[in-house]
XYZ file of C-alpha atoms in Angstrom:
447
model
C 2.923 60.200 15.795
C 5.622 56.101 14.708
C 7.283 53.556 14.279
C 6.339 53.185 15.656
C 8.456 48.310 17.105
C 8.752 46.077 19.853
C 11.336 45.359 21.993
C 12.960 44.252 25.449
C 13.471 45.182 28.816
C 13.897 43.989 32.203
C 10.784 44.307 33.261
C 10.383 42.622 37.259
C 13.168 44.329 38.198
C 12.945 47.934 36.282
C 9.168 48.284 37.472
C 9.631 50.200 41.033
C 11.994 52.514 39.183
C 10.173 53.006 35.985
C 6.732 53.588 37.890
C 8.939 56.098 40.681
C 10.370 58.071 37.270
C 7.177 58.206 35.129
C 6.785 61.651 35.750
C 9.522 62.689 33.927
C 9.134 63.107 29.954
C 6.426 64.277 28.353
C 6.048 61.494 25.683
C 4.684 62.364 22.216
C 1.142 61.510 21.687
C 0.700 60.474 18.264
C -1.918 58.646 16.148
C -2.680 54.867 15.661
C -5.119 52.565 14.771
C -6.490 48.962 15.168
C -9.974 46.688 14.178
C -11.460 43.568 13.335
C -15.229 42.443 13.306
C -16.408 44.085 16.373
C -17.856 40.092 17.254
C -15.453 37.519 19.122
C -16.435 35.986 22.418
C -18.273 37.583 24.707
C -17.555 38.065 29.062
C -18.618 35.073 29.743
C -19.263 33.572 33.373
C -19.011 29.894 34.250
C -22.518 29.102 32.341
C -21.530 31.294 28.953
C -23.756 33.965 29.667
C -22.656 37.962 30.100
C -21.395 38.812 33.007
C -21.277 42.080 33.115
C -25.119 42.780 34.920
C -23.867 45.613 37.548
C -20.521 45.852 36.811
C -19.504 49.421 35.565
C -15.756 50.150 33.914
C -13.971 53.328 34.307
C -12.728 54.131 30.321
C -10.113 57.280 30.166
C -9.954 58.742 26.281
C -7.843 60.842 25.215
C -9.945 64.493 24.780
C -9.078 66.095 20.918
C -8.597 63.456 18.538
C -11.937 63.350 17.225
C -13.397 66.502 17.772
C -16.819 65.481 18.874
C -17.112 62.194 20.232
C -19.733 62.043 22.455
C -22.215 60.511 19.658
C -20.014 57.890 18.972
C -19.618 56.786 22.656
C -22.952 57.191 23.246
C -23.346 53.763 20.553
C -20.501 52.300 22.044
C -21.991 52.359 25.628
C -25.031 51.090 24.167
C -23.473 48.145 22.361
C -21.174 46.769 25.211
C -24.029 47.275 27.241
C -26.621 45.040 24.897
C -22.994 42.604 24.933
C -22.276 42.370 28.085
C -24.824 44.393 30.211
C -22.285 46.344 31.679
C -22.444 50.105 31.229
C -19.526 52.430 30.401
C -18.023 55.370 32.786
C -15.999 57.162 29.482
C -13.893 60.044 30.912
C -11.966 62.880 28.289
C -8.957 63.609 29.672
C -6.493 66.079 28.241
C -3.191 64.862 25.998
C -1.987 68.224 27.472
C -2.328 66.999 31.393
C -2.744 63.192 30.859
C 0.621 61.982 31.759
C 0.277 63.520 34.622
C -2.762 61.702 35.633
C -1.465 57.911 34.514
C 1.421 58.819 36.489
C -0.659 59.858 39.981
C -3.145 56.506 39.667
C -0.399 54.515 39.142
C 2.038 55.082 42.012
C -2.103 55.327 44.113
C -3.149 52.464 42.480
C -6.205 54.068 40.958
C -6.429 52.994 37.114
C -8.804 52.796 35.284
C -9.947 49.530 33.932
C -9.663 50.476 30.139
C -7.604 53.634 28.447
C -5.842 54.960 25.176
C -2.446 54.701 25.642
C 0.061 56.313 23.147
C 2.147 54.144 21.364
C 5.079 55.304 22.634
C 3.195 55.416 26.278
C 2.716 51.983 26.334
C 6.481 50.231 26.902
C 6.745 52.535 29.680
C 3.927 51.630 31.393
C 3.892 47.928 30.719
C 7.451 48.185 31.851
C 6.088 49.846 35.233
C 3.827 46.622 35.757
C 0.739 48.943 34.963
C -0.457 47.060 32.063
C -2.282 43.133 31.907
C -0.798 41.413 28.904
C -3.293 40.757 26.509
C -1.070 37.898 24.047
C -3.561 35.205 25.185
C -6.653 37.181 24.727
C -5.605 38.612 21.419
C -5.008 35.121 20.002
C -8.072 33.381 21.748
C -10.060 36.392 19.605
C -8.239 35.072 16.267
C -7.218 39.352 16.078
C -3.786 38.252 16.362
C -2.672 37.809 12.949
C -4.512 40.598 11.532
C -3.039 44.027 13.361
C -0.723 46.396 11.832
C 2.691 45.267 11.975
C 4.253 48.925 13.436
C 0.648 49.625 16.005
C 1.476 45.305 17.202
C 5.547 45.921 17.460
C 5.205 49.595 19.365
C 2.535 47.642 22.065
C 4.822 44.761 21.949
C 7.546 44.687 24.997
C 9.633 41.184 26.350
C 6.961 39.307 23.581
C 3.942 40.692 25.068
C 1.058 42.540 23.521
C 0.152 45.255 26.321
C -1.429 47.960 23.641
C -4.309 46.754 21.769
C -4.071 48.952 18.088
C -6.799 51.323 18.203
C -5.874 54.278 15.343
C -3.041 55.260 13.611
C -1.028 57.906 11.741
C 1.554 58.586 9.437
C 3.327 61.621 7.483
C 4.596 61.286 4.041
C 4.578 64.136 1.370
C 1.637 67.092 0.183
C 2.944 68.732 -2.782
C 1.030 71.809 -5.105
C 0.362 70.323 -8.430
C 0.108 73.677 -9.684
C 3.856 74.066 -9.065
C 5.159 70.876 -9.737
C 2.905 71.010 -13.438
C 4.470 74.662 -13.434
C 8.267 73.261 -12.553
C 8.233 70.575 -15.417
C 7.658 67.923 -12.801
C 5.695 64.683 -14.105
C 6.589 62.999 -11.397
C 6.751 62.822 -7.803
C 10.160 62.423 -6.431
C 10.644 58.342 -5.497
C 14.439 58.802 -4.475
C 16.455 61.909 -2.611
C 18.611 62.526 -6.240
C 14.297 62.823 -7.618
C 14.102 65.160 -4.543
C 17.378 67.410 -4.881
C 15.899 67.982 -8.939
C 12.178 68.630 -7.981
C 13.633 71.144 -5.652
C 15.886 72.595 -7.983
C 13.666 72.664 -10.902
C 10.890 74.949 -8.554
C 13.300 77.441 -7.621
C 14.128 77.722 -11.387
C 11.013 77.939 -12.455
C 9.824 80.218 -9.760
C 12.270 81.854 -7.264
C 9.222 83.372 -5.174
C 8.425 79.524 -4.467
C 9.361 77.898 -1.598
C 10.347 74.539 -2.519
C 9.939 72.526 -0.039
C 9.003 73.829 3.656
C 11.289 72.009 6.530
C 10.474 72.587 10.123
C 13.486 72.110 12.276
C 10.829 71.557 15.427
C 9.300 68.077 14.134
C 10.904 64.859 15.181
C 9.246 63.280 12.930
C 10.063 64.975 9.742
C 13.381 64.570 10.317
C 13.951 61.204 11.872
C 12.594 59.714 8.018
C 15.747 61.086 6.860
C 17.720 58.784 8.679
C 15.850 56.124 8.245
C 16.072 56.643 4.548
C 19.386 56.227 5.211
C 19.901 52.930 6.500
C 20.630 54.896 9.881
C 18.855 53.995 13.196
C 18.538 57.049 15.958
C 19.851 54.114 18.291
C 19.511 50.322 19.417
C 19.564 47.985 22.014
C 22.857 46.049 22.465
C 22.641 43.282 25.492
C 20.346 44.818 27.842
C 21.565 48.493 27.421
C 19.774 50.934 24.885
C 22.749 53.099 23.036
C 22.497 56.034 20.887
C 23.090 55.602 16.931
C 22.511 58.908 15.680
C 25.802 59.639 15.013
C 26.927 56.654 13.361
C 27.839 57.288 9.586
C 24.137 56.343 7.506
C 22.418 58.310 10.057
C 24.755 60.994 9.700
C 25.017 61.145 5.850
C 20.377 61.470 6.198
C 21.101 64.375 8.637
C 23.558 65.991 6.007
C 21.427 65.549 3.331
C 18.372 67.414 4.624
C 20.973 69.996 6.324
C 22.220 70.057 2.452
C 18.608 70.594 0.943
C 18.094 73.618 2.983
C 20.695 75.344 3.433
C 23.239 74.684 -0.442
C 19.878 73.658 -2.614
C 18.027 76.682 -1.360
C 14.293 74.318 -0.636
C 13.592 75.723 2.805
C 13.897 78.888 4.460
C 15.334 80.372 7.703
C 12.378 80.737 9.228
C 11.646 77.178 9.250
C 14.254 76.010 10.313
C 12.925 76.456 14.232
C 9.356 75.820 13.337
C 6.254 73.097 13.661
C 4.745 70.906 11.430
C 1.869 73.595 12.206
C 3.584 76.186 10.594
C 4.323 74.019 7.654
C 0.743 73.633 6.887
C 0.032 77.182 7.235
C 2.763 77.996 5.145
C 1.604 75.763 2.145
C -1.801 76.720 2.892
C -0.901 79.640 1.567
C -0.049 78.435 -1.812
C 3.849 79.364 -2.515
C 5.466 76.026 -1.190
C 5.694 73.331 -3.244
C 5.771 70.824 -0.553
C 5.530 69.640 2.890
C 5.852 66.383 5.169
C 2.294 66.137 6.457
C 0.531 63.686 8.544
C -2.629 61.617 7.183
C -4.899 62.968 9.215
C -4.249 67.112 8.059
C -5.564 66.875 4.344
C -9.344 67.585 5.889
C -8.130 70.677 7.785
C -6.361 71.543 4.968
C -9.994 71.533 3.373
C -11.081 73.679 5.596
C -8.380 76.137 6.528
C -7.198 76.317 2.477
C -10.039 74.964 -0.257
C -8.387 76.176 -3.056
C -4.933 74.677 -2.284
C -6.202 71.668 -0.982
C -8.045 70.965 -4.362
C -4.662 71.119 -6.207
C -2.989 68.785 -3.689
C -1.510 65.555 -4.223
C 0.214 63.251 -1.958
C 3.484 60.701 -2.441
C 5.157 58.286 -0.060
C 8.408 59.986 2.051
C 11.548 59.499 -0.312
C 14.871 57.514 0.238
C 18.544 56.730 -0.280
C 17.032 54.078 -3.002
C 13.791 53.847 -2.382
C 10.132 54.828 -0.033
C 11.664 55.580 4.090
C 10.411 54.519 6.373
C 7.841 57.087 8.114
C 7.164 56.778 12.039
C 3.987 55.415 13.057
C 1.789 56.966 15.998
C -0.853 56.713 17.486
C -3.157 54.631 20.392
C -3.899 51.378 21.594
C -6.678 50.222 23.889
C -4.916 48.917 27.034
C -6.327 46.827 29.836
C -4.714 48.189 33.409
C -3.155 45.193 35.313
C -5.497 46.470 38.339
C -9.115 46.131 37.214
C -11.116 43.695 39.011
C -13.146 42.953 35.589
C -9.947 42.020 32.893
C -12.085 40.149 30.455
C -15.078 42.672 30.434
C -12.585 45.174 30.281
C -11.576 43.620 27.468
C -14.437 43.193 25.579
C -14.425 46.627 25.439
C -10.853 46.345 24.294
C -12.236 44.194 20.936
C -15.517 46.512 20.404
C -13.888 49.173 19.678
C -10.616 48.267 18.293
C -13.286 46.026 15.276
C -15.890 45.867 12.996
C -18.351 49.244 12.725
C -16.925 51.208 15.711
C -13.351 50.633 14.709
C -13.719 51.818 11.113
C -16.301 54.645 12.400
C -13.823 55.746 14.458
C -11.501 55.991 12.172
C -13.766 58.112 9.992
C -14.245 60.182 11.999
C -10.954 61.343 13.351
C -8.859 61.075 9.863
C -6.916 58.488 10.962
C -6.334 54.663 9.940
C -7.736 51.409 11.397
C -5.387 49.356 13.018
C -6.526 46.044 11.843
C -5.286 44.922 8.803
C -8.403 44.013 7.214
C -10.320 47.307 8.125
C -7.229 48.862 6.603
C -7.519 46.736 3.257
C -11.004 48.096 3.208
C -9.575 51.974 3.247
C -6.860 50.752 0.455
C -9.872 49.593 -1.681
C -12.258 52.411 -1.187
C -10.149 55.917 -0.581
C -9.040 58.901 -2.327
C -5.868 59.506 -3.998
C -4.567 61.276 -0.934
C -5.458 58.417 1.458
C -4.207 55.757 -0.990
C -1.046 57.072 -0.666
C -1.110 57.362 3.409
C -1.992 54.468 3.479
C 0.844 52.581 1.139
C 3.211 54.849 3.222
C 1.438 52.985 6.435
C 1.394 49.820 4.720
C 4.293 49.338 3.359
C 6.706 51.900 5.140
C 5.853 52.147 8.585
C 8.582 52.269 11.289
C 8.420 52.892 15.020
C 10.591 54.786 17.991
C 13.009 52.471 20.071
C 10.797 50.518 22.230
C 11.802 51.459 25.632
C 9.943 53.344 28.469
C 13.184 55.975 28.337
C 12.694 57.550 24.666
C 10.142 59.173 26.293
C 12.527 60.934 28.442
C 14.290 61.536 24.901
C 11.672 63.485 23.486
C 11.023 65.264 26.534
C 14.785 66.747 25.959
C 14.083 67.190 22.452
C 16.676 65.584 21.926
C 16.450 65.197 18.077
C 14.053 68.180 17.762
C 17.238 70.510 18.766
C 19.869 68.616 16.881
C 17.479 69.359 13.973
C 17.226 73.144 14.625
C 21.331 73.372 15.185
C 21.962 71.781 11.776
C 18.984 73.690 9.675
C 20.118 77.081 10.878
C 23.172 76.072 10.342
C 24.701 76.609 13.754
C 26.115 73.017 13.541
C 26.874 70.636 11.327
C 25.513 66.820 10.944
C 27.884 65.234 12.126
C 28.810 67.606 14.990
C 24.767 68.116 16.020
C 24.719 64.157 15.523
C 27.491 63.945 18.122
C 25.701 66.031 20.307
C 22.632 64.490 20.049
C 23.886 60.755 20.830
C 25.716 62.492 24.215
C 22.119 63.411 25.095
C 20.684 60.439 24.499
C 23.059 58.370 26.099
C 22.702 60.160 29.243
C 19.459 59.519 29.287
C 19.520 56.268 28.530
C 22.548 56.050 31.089
C 19.761 57.080 34.256
C 21.799 61.002 33.841
């Protein structure tokens, strides 16, 4: 799900090595979004007529984001056929199998024409030479100025756009209004000091309530505290990536969340190894004051715990002195370099990431579009929770380091392992961060 991110790479020199190493490291499959007018220029031949007659594009879409997408893709197929005269072969790929499938197809030159690519995958596939550069096409379609910054950055490597934002999500806080009211909290926390104060008030009002369920096995619950202190997880120095997670500001963020859990009693011992799903389940039982949760989860909460959902509010992620950044994650649509029909493929990308089709996908899947103009519409018409998440998305979104190596960092679960150790009291913040930094730097060094 983040942040998330536009960075550079020694692409030409690294392509063979990166392609060979694609099989190692499972990348986070998050959410992301993009859209615009659904119109744009059509794929045309020299005579100005649609150039898709008799052609068929192969399209890979990740399965599960939209619970029932068959009707949606029937619309896409019809709209694309009407516009270009070309057909689509839409193949659904489970997220859990997608990385291996992409790896095999890239190695064997059997990639699709277009595919949904998780935002943390795009730099890796681009660095391997598998994705087509969309920069000029996006600019020619007048779409480059209307893309959500975090998603655009996530798809950009060495200044070139390889992933067109499709849909996205972000994490903020959900809170139980009844628990807050009983504790005398009239305004949701906006800073660390206010978050700490809210925890104390909830504990005092009802010791049986867990003020803030903090799952240790969640990279994107932990990182906003690092970012909220002004720290970073990693940064590029020259042509190398180095860990920054053990720098003073980053450690300050880790220390704050550890103190909140252990000294202030905000969370529970069980939460130290818990997941975001565990946090939502616990919150749904009605005795948890607040959790970090994704913009896509309120609909799930409404189904699983409707009574709690009715009294749920949201607020942006508190930082040390104001709103903290949160991971913007999701998916791009990418055109593959080996496609013999790149112009036609980009017409499909435009069709799905802009206009009515982009809006409909966002509505059905409970994610945000990646186009600023479409997002503005949601801001105006959305409910209370949607507006809070949209504020976080537009004003406080951030990506993970944009490097193919970050997938390997995530595969080693470097940040969750650190967080679980710290929240369980097995390591203090500094020691945990130093271990994480070593593990991260080992990955960056190719060890």
